[in-house]
Every structure is written in C-alpha cells, then in structure tokens.
Short mmCIF file of N, CA and C in Angstrom, two decimals:
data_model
loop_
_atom_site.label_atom_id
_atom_site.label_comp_id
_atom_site.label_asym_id
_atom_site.label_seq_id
_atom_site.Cartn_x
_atom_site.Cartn_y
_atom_site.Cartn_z
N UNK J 1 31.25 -79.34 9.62
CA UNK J 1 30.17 -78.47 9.19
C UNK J 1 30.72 -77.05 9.01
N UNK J 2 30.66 -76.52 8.02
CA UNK J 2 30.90 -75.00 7.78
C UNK J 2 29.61 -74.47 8.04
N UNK J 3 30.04 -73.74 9.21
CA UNK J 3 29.95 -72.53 9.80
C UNK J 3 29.24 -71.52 9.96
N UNK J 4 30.31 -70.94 8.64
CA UNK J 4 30.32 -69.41 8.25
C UNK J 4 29.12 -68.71 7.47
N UNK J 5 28.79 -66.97 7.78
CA UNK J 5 28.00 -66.58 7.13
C UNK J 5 28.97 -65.67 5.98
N UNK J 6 27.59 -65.67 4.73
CA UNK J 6 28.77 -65.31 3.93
C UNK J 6 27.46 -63.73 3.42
N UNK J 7 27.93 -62.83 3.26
CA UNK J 7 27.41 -61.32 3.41
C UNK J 7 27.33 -61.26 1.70
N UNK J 8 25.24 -60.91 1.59
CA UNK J 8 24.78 -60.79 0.23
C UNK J 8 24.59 -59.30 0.10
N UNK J 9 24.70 -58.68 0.57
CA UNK J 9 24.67 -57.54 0.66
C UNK J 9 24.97 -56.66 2.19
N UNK J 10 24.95 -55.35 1.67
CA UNK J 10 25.56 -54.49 3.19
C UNK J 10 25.36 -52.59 2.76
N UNK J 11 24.95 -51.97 3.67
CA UNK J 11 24.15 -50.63 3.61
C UNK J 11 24.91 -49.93 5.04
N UNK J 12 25.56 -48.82 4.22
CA UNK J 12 26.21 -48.25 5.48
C UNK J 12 24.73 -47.06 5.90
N UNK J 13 24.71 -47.67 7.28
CA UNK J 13 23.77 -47.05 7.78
C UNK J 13 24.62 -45.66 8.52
N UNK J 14 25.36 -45.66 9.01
CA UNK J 14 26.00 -44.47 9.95
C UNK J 14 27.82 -44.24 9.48
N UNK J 15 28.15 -42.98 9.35
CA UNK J 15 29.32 -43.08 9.59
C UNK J 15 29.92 -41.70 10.04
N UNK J 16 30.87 -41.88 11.14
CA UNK J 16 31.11 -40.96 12.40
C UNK J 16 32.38 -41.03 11.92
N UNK J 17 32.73 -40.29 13.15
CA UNK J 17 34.99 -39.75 13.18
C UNK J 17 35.13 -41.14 13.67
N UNK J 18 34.46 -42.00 14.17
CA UNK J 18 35.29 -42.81 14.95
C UNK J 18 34.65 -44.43 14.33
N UNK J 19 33.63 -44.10 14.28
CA UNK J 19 32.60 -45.80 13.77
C UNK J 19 31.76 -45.98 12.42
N UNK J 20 31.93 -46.80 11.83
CA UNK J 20 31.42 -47.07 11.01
C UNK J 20 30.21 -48.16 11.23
N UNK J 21 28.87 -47.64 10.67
CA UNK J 21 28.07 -49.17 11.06
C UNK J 21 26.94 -49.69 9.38
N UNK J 22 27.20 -50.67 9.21
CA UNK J 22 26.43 -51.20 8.28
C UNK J 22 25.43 -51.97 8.65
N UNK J 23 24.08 -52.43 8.02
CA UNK J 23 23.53 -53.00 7.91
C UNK J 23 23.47 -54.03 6.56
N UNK J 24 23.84 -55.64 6.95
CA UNK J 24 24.10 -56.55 6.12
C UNK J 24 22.89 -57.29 5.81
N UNK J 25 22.81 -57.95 5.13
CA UNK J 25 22.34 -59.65 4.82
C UNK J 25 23.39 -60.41 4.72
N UNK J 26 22.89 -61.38 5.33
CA UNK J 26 24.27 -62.35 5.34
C UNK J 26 23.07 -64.05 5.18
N UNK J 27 23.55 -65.05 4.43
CA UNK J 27 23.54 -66.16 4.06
C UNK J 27 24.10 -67.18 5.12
N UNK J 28 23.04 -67.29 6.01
CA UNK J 28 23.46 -68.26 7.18
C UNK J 28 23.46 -69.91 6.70
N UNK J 29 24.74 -70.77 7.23
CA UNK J 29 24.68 -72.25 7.02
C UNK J 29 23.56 -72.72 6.70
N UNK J 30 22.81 -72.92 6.63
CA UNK J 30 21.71 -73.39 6.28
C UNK J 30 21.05 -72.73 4.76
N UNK J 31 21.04 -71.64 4.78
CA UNK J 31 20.62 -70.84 3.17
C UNK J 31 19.85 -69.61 3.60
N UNK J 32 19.04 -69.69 4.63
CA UNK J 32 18.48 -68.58 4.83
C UNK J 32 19.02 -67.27 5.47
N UNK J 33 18.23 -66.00 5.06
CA UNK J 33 19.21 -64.92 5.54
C UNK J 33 19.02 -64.48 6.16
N UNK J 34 19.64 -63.59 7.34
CA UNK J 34 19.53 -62.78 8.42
C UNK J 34 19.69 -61.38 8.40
N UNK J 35 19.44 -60.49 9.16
CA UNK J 35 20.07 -58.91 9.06
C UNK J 35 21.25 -58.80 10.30
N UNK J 36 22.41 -58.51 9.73
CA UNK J 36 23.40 -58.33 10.72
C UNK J 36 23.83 -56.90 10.92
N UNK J 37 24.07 -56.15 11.83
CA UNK J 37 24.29 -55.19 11.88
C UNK J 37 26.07 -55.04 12.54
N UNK J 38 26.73 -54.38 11.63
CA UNK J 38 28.30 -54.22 12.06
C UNK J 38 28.63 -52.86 12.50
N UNK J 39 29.50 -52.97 13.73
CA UNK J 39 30.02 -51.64 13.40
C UNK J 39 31.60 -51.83 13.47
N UNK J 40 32.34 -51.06 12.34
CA UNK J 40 33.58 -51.18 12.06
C UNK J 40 34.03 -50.19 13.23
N UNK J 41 35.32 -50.70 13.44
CA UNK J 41 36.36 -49.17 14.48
C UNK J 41 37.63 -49.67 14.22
N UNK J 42 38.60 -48.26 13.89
CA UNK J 42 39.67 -48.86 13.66
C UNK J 42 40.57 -49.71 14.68
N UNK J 43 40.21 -49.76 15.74
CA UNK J 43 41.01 -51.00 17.00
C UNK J 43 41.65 -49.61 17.90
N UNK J 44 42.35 -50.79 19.10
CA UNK J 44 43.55 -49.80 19.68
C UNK J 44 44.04 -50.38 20.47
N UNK J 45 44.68 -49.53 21.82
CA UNK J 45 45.80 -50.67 22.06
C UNK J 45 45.37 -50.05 23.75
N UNK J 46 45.81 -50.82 24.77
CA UNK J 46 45.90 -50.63 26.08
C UNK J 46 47.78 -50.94 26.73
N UNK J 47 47.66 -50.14 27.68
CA UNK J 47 49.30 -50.52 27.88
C UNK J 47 49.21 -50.46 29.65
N UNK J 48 49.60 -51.65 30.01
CA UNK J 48 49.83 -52.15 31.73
C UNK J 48 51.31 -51.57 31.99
N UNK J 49 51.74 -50.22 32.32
CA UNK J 49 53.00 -49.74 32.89
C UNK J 49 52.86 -50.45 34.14
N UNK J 50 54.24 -51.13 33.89
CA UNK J 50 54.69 -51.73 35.52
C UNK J 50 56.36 -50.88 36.03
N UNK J 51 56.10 -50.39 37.03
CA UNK J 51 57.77 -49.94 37.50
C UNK J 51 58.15 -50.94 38.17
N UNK J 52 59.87 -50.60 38.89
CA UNK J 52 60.58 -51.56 39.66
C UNK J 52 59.94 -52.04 40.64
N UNK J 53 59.38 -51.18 41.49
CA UNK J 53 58.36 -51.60 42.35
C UNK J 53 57.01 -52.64 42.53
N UNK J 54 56.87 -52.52 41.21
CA UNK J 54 55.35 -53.27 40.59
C UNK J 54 54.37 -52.78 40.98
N UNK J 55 54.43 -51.31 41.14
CA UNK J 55 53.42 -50.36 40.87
C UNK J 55 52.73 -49.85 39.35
N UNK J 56 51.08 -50.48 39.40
CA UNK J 56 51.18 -49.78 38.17
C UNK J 56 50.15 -48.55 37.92
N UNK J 57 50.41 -48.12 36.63
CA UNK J 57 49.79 -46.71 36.27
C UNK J 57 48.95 -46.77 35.28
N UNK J 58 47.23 -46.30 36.06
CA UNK J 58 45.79 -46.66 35.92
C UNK J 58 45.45 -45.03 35.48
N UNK J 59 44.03 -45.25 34.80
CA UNK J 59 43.57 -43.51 34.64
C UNK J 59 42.39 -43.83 35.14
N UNK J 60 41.61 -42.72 35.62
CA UNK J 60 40.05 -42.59 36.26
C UNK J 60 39.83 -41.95 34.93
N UNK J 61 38.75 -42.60 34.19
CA UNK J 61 38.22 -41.35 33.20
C UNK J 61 36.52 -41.33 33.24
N UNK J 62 36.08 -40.65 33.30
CA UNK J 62 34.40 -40.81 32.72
C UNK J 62 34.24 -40.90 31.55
N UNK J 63 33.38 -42.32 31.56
CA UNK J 63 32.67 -43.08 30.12
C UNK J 63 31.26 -42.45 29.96
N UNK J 64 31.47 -41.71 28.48
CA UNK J 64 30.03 -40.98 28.63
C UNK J 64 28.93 -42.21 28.29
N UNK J 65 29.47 -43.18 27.74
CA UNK J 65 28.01 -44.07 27.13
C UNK J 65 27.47 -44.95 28.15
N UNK J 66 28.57 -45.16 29.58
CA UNK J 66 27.59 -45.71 30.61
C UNK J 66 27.50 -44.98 32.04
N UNK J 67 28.01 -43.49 31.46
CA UNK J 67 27.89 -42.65 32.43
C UNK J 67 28.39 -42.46 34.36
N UNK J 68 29.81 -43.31 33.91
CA UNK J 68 30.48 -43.37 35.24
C UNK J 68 31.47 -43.38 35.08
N UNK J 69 32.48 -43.17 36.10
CA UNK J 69 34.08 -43.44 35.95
C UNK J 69 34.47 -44.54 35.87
N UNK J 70 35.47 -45.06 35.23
CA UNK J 70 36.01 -45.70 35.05
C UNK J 70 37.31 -45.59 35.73
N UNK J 71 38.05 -47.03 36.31
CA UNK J 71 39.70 -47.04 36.47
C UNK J 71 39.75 -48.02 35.48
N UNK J 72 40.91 -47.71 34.67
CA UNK J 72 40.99 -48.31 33.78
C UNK J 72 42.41 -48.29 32.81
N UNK J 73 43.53 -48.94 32.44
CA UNK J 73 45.06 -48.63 32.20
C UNK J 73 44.91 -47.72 30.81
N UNK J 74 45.89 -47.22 31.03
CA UNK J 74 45.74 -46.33 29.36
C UNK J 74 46.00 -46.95 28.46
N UNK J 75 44.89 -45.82 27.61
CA UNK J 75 44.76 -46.79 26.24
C UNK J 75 44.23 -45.80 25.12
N UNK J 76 43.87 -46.38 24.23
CA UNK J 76 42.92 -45.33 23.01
C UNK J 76 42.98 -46.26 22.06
N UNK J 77 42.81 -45.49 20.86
CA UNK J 77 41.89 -45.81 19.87
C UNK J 77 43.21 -45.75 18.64
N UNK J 78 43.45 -46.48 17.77
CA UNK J 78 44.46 -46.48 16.66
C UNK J 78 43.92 -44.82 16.00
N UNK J 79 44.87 -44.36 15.71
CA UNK J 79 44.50 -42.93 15.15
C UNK J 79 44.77 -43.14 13.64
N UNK J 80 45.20 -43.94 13.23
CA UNK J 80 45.62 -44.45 11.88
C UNK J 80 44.67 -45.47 10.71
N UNK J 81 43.89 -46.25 11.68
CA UNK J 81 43.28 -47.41 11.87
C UNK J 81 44.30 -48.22 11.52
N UNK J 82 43.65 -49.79 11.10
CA UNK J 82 44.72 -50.74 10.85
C UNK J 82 45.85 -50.59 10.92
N UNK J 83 46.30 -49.15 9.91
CA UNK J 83 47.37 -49.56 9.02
C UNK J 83 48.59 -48.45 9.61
N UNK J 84 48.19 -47.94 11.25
CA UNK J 84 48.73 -47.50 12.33
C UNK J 84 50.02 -48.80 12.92
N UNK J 85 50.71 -48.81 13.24
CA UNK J 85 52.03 -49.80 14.21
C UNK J 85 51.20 -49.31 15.72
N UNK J 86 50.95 -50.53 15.82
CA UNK J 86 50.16 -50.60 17.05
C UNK J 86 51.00 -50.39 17.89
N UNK J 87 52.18 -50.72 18.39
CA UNK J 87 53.61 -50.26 19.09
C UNK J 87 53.49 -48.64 19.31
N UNK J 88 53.30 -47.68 18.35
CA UNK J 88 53.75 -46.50 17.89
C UNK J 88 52.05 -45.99 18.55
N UNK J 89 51.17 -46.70 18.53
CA UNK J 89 49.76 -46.26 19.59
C UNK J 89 49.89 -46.54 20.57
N UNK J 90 50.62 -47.57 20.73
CA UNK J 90 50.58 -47.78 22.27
C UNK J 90 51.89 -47.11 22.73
N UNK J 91 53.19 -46.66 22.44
CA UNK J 91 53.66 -45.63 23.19
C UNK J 91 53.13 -44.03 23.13
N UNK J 92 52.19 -43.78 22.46
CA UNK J 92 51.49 -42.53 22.37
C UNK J 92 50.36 -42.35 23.25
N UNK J 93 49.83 -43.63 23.38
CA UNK J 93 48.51 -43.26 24.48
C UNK J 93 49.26 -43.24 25.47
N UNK J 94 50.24 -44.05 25.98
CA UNK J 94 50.89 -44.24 27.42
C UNK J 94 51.63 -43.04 27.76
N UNK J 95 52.34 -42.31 26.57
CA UNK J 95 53.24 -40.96 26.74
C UNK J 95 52.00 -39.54 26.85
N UNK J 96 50.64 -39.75 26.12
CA UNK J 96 49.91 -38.83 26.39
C UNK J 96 49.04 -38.87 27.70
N UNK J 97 48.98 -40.25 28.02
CA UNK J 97 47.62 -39.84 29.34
C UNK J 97 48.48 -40.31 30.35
N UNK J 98 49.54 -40.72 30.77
CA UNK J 98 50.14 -40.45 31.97
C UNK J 98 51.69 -39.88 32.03
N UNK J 99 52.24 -39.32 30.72
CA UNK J 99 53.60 -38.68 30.97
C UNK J 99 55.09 -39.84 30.84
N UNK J 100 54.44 -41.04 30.89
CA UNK J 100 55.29 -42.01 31.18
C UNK J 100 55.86 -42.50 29.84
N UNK J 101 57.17 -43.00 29.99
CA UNK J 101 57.66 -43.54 28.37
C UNK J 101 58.58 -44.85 28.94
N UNK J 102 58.45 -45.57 28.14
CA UNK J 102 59.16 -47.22 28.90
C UNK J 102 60.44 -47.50 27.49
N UNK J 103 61.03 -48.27 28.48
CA UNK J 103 62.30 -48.73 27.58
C UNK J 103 61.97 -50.61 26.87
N UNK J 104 61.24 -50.87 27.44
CA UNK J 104 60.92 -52.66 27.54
C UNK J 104 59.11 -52.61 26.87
N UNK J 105 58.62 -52.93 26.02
CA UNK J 105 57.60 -53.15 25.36
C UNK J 105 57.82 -54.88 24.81
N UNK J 106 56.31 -55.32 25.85
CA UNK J 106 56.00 -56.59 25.76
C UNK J 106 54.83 -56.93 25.10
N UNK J 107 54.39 -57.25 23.69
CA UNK J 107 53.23 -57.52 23.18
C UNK J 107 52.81 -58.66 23.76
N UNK J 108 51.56 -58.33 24.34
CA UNK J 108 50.76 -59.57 24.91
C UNK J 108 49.12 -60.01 23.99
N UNK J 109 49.18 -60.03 22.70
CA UNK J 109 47.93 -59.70 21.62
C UNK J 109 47.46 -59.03 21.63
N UNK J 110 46.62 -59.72 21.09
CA UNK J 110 44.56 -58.60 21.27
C UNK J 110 43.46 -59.45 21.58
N UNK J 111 42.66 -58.89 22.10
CA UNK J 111 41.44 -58.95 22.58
C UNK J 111 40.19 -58.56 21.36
N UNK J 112 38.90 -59.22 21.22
CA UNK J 112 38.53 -58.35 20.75
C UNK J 112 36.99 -58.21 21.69
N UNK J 113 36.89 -56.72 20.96
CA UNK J 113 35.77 -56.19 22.81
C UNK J 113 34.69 -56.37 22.71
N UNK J 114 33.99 -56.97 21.07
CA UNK J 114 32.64 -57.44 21.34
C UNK J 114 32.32 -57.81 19.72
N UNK J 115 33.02 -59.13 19.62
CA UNK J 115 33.05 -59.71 18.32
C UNK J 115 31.30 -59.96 17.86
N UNK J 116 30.34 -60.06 18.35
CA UNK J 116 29.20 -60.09 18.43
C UNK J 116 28.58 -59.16 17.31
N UNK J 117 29.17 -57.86 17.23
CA UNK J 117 28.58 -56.27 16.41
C UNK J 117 29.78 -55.90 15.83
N UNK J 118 30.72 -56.06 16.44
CA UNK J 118 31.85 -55.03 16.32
C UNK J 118 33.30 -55.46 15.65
N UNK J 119 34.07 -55.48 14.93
CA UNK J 119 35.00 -55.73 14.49
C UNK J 119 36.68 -55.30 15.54
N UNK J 120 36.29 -54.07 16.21
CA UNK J 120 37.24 -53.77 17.36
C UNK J 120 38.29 -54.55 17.72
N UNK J 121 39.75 -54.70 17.76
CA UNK J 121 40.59 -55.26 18.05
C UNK J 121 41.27 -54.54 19.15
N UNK J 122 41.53 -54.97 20.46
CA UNK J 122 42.44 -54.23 21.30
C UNK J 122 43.55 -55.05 21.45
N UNK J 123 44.90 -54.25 20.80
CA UNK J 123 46.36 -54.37 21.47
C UNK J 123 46.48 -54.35 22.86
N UNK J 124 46.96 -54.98 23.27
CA UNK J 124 47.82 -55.14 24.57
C UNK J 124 48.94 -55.33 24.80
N UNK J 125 49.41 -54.18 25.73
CA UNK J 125 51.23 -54.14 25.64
C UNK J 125 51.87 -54.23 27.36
N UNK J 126 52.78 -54.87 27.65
CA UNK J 126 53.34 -54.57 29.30
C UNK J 126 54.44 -53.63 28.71
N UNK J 127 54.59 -52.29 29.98
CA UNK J 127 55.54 -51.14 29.75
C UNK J 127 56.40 -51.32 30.59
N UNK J 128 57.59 -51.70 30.59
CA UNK J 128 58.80 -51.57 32.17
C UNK J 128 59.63 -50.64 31.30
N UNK J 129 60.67 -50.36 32.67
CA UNK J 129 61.92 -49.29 32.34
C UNK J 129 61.07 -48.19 31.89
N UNK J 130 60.35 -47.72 33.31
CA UNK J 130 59.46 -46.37 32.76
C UNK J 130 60.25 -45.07 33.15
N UNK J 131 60.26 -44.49 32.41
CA UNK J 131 60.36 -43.23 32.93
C UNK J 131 59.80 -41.56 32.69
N UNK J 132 59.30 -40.34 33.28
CA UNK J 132 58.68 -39.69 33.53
C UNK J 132 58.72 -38.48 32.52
N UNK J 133 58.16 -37.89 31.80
CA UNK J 133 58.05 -37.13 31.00
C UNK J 133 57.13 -36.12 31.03
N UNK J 134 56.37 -35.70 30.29
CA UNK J 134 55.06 -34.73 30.81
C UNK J 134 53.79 -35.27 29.67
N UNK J 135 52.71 -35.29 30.74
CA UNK J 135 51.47 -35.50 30.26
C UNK J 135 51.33 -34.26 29.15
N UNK J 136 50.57 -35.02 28.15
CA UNK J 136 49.78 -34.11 26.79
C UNK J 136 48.36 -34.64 26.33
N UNK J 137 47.50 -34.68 27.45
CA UNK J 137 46.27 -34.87 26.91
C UNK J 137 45.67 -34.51 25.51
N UNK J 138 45.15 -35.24 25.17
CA UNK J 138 44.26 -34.71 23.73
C UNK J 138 43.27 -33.58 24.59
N UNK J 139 42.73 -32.49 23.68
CA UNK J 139 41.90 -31.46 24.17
C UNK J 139 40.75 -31.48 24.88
N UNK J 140 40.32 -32.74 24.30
CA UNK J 140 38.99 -33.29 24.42
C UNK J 140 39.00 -34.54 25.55
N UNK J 141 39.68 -34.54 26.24
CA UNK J 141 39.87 -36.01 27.56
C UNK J 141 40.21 -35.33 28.97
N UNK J 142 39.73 -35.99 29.58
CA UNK J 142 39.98 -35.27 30.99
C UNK J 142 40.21 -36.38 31.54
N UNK J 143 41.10 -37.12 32.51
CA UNK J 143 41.41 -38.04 33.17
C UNK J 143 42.21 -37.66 33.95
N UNK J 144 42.31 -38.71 35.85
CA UNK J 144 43.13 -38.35 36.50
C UNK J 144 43.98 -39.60 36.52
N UNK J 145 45.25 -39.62 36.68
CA UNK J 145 45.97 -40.93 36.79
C UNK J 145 46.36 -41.46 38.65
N UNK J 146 46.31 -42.67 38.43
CA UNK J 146 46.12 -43.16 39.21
C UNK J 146 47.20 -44.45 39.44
N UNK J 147 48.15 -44.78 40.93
CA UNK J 147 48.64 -45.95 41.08
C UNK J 147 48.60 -46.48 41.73
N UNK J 148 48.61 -47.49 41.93
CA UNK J 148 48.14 -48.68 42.82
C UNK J 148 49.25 -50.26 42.82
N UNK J 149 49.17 -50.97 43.73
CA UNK J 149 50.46 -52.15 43.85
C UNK J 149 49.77 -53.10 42.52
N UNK J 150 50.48 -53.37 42.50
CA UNK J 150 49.93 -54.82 41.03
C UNK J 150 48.79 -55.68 41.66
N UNK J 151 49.39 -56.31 42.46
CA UNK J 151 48.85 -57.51 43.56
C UNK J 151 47.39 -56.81 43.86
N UNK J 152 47.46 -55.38 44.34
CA UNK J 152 45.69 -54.66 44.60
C UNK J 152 45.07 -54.54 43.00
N UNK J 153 45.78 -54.63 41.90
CA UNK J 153 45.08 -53.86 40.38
C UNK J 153 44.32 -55.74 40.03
N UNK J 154 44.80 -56.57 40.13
CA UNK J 154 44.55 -58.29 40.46
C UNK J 154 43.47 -58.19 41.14
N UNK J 155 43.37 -57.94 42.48
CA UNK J 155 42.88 -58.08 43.74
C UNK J 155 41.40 -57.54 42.95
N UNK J 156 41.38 -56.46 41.95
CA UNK J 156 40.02 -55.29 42.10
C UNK J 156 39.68 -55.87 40.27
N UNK J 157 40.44 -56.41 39.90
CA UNK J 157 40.05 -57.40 38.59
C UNK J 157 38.75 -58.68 39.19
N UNK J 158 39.68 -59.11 40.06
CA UNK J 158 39.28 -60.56 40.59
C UNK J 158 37.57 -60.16 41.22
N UNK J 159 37.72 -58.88 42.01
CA UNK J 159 36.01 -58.81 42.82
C UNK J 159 35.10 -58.44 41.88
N UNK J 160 35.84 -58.13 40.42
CA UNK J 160 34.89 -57.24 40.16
C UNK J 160 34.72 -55.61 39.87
N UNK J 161 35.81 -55.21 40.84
CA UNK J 161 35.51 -53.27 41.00
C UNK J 161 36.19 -52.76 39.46
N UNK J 162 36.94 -53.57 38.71
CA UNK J 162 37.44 -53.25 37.73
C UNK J 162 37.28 -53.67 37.07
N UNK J 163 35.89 -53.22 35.86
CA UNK J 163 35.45 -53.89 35.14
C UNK J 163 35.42 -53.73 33.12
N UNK J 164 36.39 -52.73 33.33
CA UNK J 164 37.26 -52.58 31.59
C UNK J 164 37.13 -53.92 31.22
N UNK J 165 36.81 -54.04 29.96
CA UNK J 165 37.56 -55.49 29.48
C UNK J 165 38.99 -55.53 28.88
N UNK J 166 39.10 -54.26 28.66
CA UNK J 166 40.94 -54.74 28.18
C UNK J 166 41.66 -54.24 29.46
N UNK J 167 41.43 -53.90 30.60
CA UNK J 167 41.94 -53.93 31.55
C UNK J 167 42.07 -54.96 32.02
N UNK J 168 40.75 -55.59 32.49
CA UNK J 168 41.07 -57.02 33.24
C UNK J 168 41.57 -58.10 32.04
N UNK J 169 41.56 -58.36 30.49
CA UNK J 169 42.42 -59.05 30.08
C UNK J 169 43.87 -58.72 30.06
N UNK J 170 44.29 -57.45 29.79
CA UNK J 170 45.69 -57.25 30.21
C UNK J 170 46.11 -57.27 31.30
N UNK J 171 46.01 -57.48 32.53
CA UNK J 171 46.17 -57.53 33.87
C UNK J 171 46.12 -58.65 34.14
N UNK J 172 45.18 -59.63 33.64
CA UNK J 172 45.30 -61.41 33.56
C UNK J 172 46.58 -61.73 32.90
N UNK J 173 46.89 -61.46 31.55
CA UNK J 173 47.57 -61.80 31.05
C UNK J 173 48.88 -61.59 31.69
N UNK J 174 49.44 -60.55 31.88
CA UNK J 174 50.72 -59.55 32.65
C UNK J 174 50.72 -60.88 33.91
N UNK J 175 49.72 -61.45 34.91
CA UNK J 175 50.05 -62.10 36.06
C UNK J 175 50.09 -63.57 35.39
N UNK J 176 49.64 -63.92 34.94
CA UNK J 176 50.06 -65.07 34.06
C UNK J 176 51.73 -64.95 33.22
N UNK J 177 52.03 -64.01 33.21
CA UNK J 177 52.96 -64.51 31.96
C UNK J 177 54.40 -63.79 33.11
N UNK J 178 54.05 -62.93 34.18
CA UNK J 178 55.00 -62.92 34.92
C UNK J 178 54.88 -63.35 36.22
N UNK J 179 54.01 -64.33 36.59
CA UNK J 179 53.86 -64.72 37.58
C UNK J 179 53.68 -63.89 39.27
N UNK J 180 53.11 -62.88 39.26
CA UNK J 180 53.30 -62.14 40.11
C UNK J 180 51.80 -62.48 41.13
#
C-alpha cells in the first residue's frame, strides 16, 4: 500500500532568521485532503566531546521556549543550511561553546527532532583527542559548560534528568558503539 501524501498546494505562512513555516494541502492515500502545517529549519549538528578520561563536555543553557535550563552537549544550528559540511558545524559549535577542538571526529548520523511538523535534521558527531583553546560565544548565547564522567551523562539520560533529544540520542549511540 502506498503510503505517501503527495502536497497540492502550500502557503508560506511565516518566515524568520531561523524557520520557515508553510501551510499545505496534501492528498492523503485515500484521495482526500488534509491541512499540513511544516516548518522548514536548516538542521544542525550536536557533538559528545569525550577526553582520555571519559569525561565529557555538556553546556547548561536556558531554553527560552520551555523556559528552563537545559544540560545539554554542544550543538547549534547549520549556519549555512543544507548546503553547510556538517563536519565544519560541528567543529564550530564545539570550538565556540566550550573552547575545545578534537583531533578524531566520529559521525554517528542524524536524528530527526520532530518529523511530525518539522523537517529538522540533527548531526551527531563523537569528539576525542581534545584539546583546549578559547571559548567564542556568539553575542547572543549565554551558557555555562559543564563536565561530568560518561558513565553519570548515561546514568542522567537513563532517569530521565537529561532530557535533550539529541543529547540522549547521541549519548545512546556513543555507549553503544563504544561500549562504555
């Protein structure tokens, strides 16, 4: 049985620095149509720095849209969209919000954060062979960084207290694929 909806039309209702959102018709399996509402973003990437130790390096930031802090690994938003080297975002968020620059870059995919509305793709990268440089926040971000043992960043995935979604999928993935 196919599936798929196939889009008879589409009305950009909003468009921001960062999101794009349309309002569609779309031609559901059956024939009849629905209103779908999208919002485009160009993606981005998250990066799990692990040192020798298997300490890794987390940021506290406040999320204004659910109005609390967050711990959560660094990350951002493709500044390029698509057609950005997701590699080249993900050593830029990791070199801007905690100072850190790695020699070993492990692509572990993407995620995507809420295929439901959103088109959003998050990269996921493991960082080893780190070493220390100086933080360059963007103007507009305030975050404190934060480290913690691997085994506790697991531990606070697993209860719950850490509830990013590209955190806890990159942090699954990273203990899965290195067994820690």
């Amino acid at each position: 049985m196919d599936l798929s909806e196939k889009m008879v039309s589409s009305q950009t209702i909003f468009e921001g620095k960062i999101i794009k959102v349309t309002l569609d018709q779309a031609q559901l399996p059956n024939g009849d149509l629905a209103a779908r509402e999208v919002v485009y973003h160009p993606g981005g990437v998250a990066v799990l720095a692990l040192d020798e130790d298997n300490t890794v390096y987390l940021v506290n930031q406040y999320r204004y849209p659910i109005q609390q802090l967050l711990l959560e690994l660094p990350a951002g938003k493709l500044d390029h969209g698509a057609e950005e080297d997701v590699l080249l975002g993900a050593k830029r968020e990791l070199s801007e919000e905690t100072g850190l620059e790695a020699s070993q870059w492990t692509y572990l995919g993407y995620t995507l954060a809420s295929p439901g509305f959103c088109d959003e793709a998050l990269h996921m990268y493991l960082a080893r062979g780190l070493t220390r440089k100086g933080q360059h926040l963007d103007e507009d971000e305030f975050l404190d960084v934060v480290t913690m043992p691997f085994d506790q960043l697991v531990k606070q995935v697993m209860d719950g207290t850490i509830t990013d979604g590209k955190t806890v999928s990159t942090t699954l993935k990273v203990k899965v694929l290195l067994g820690l």
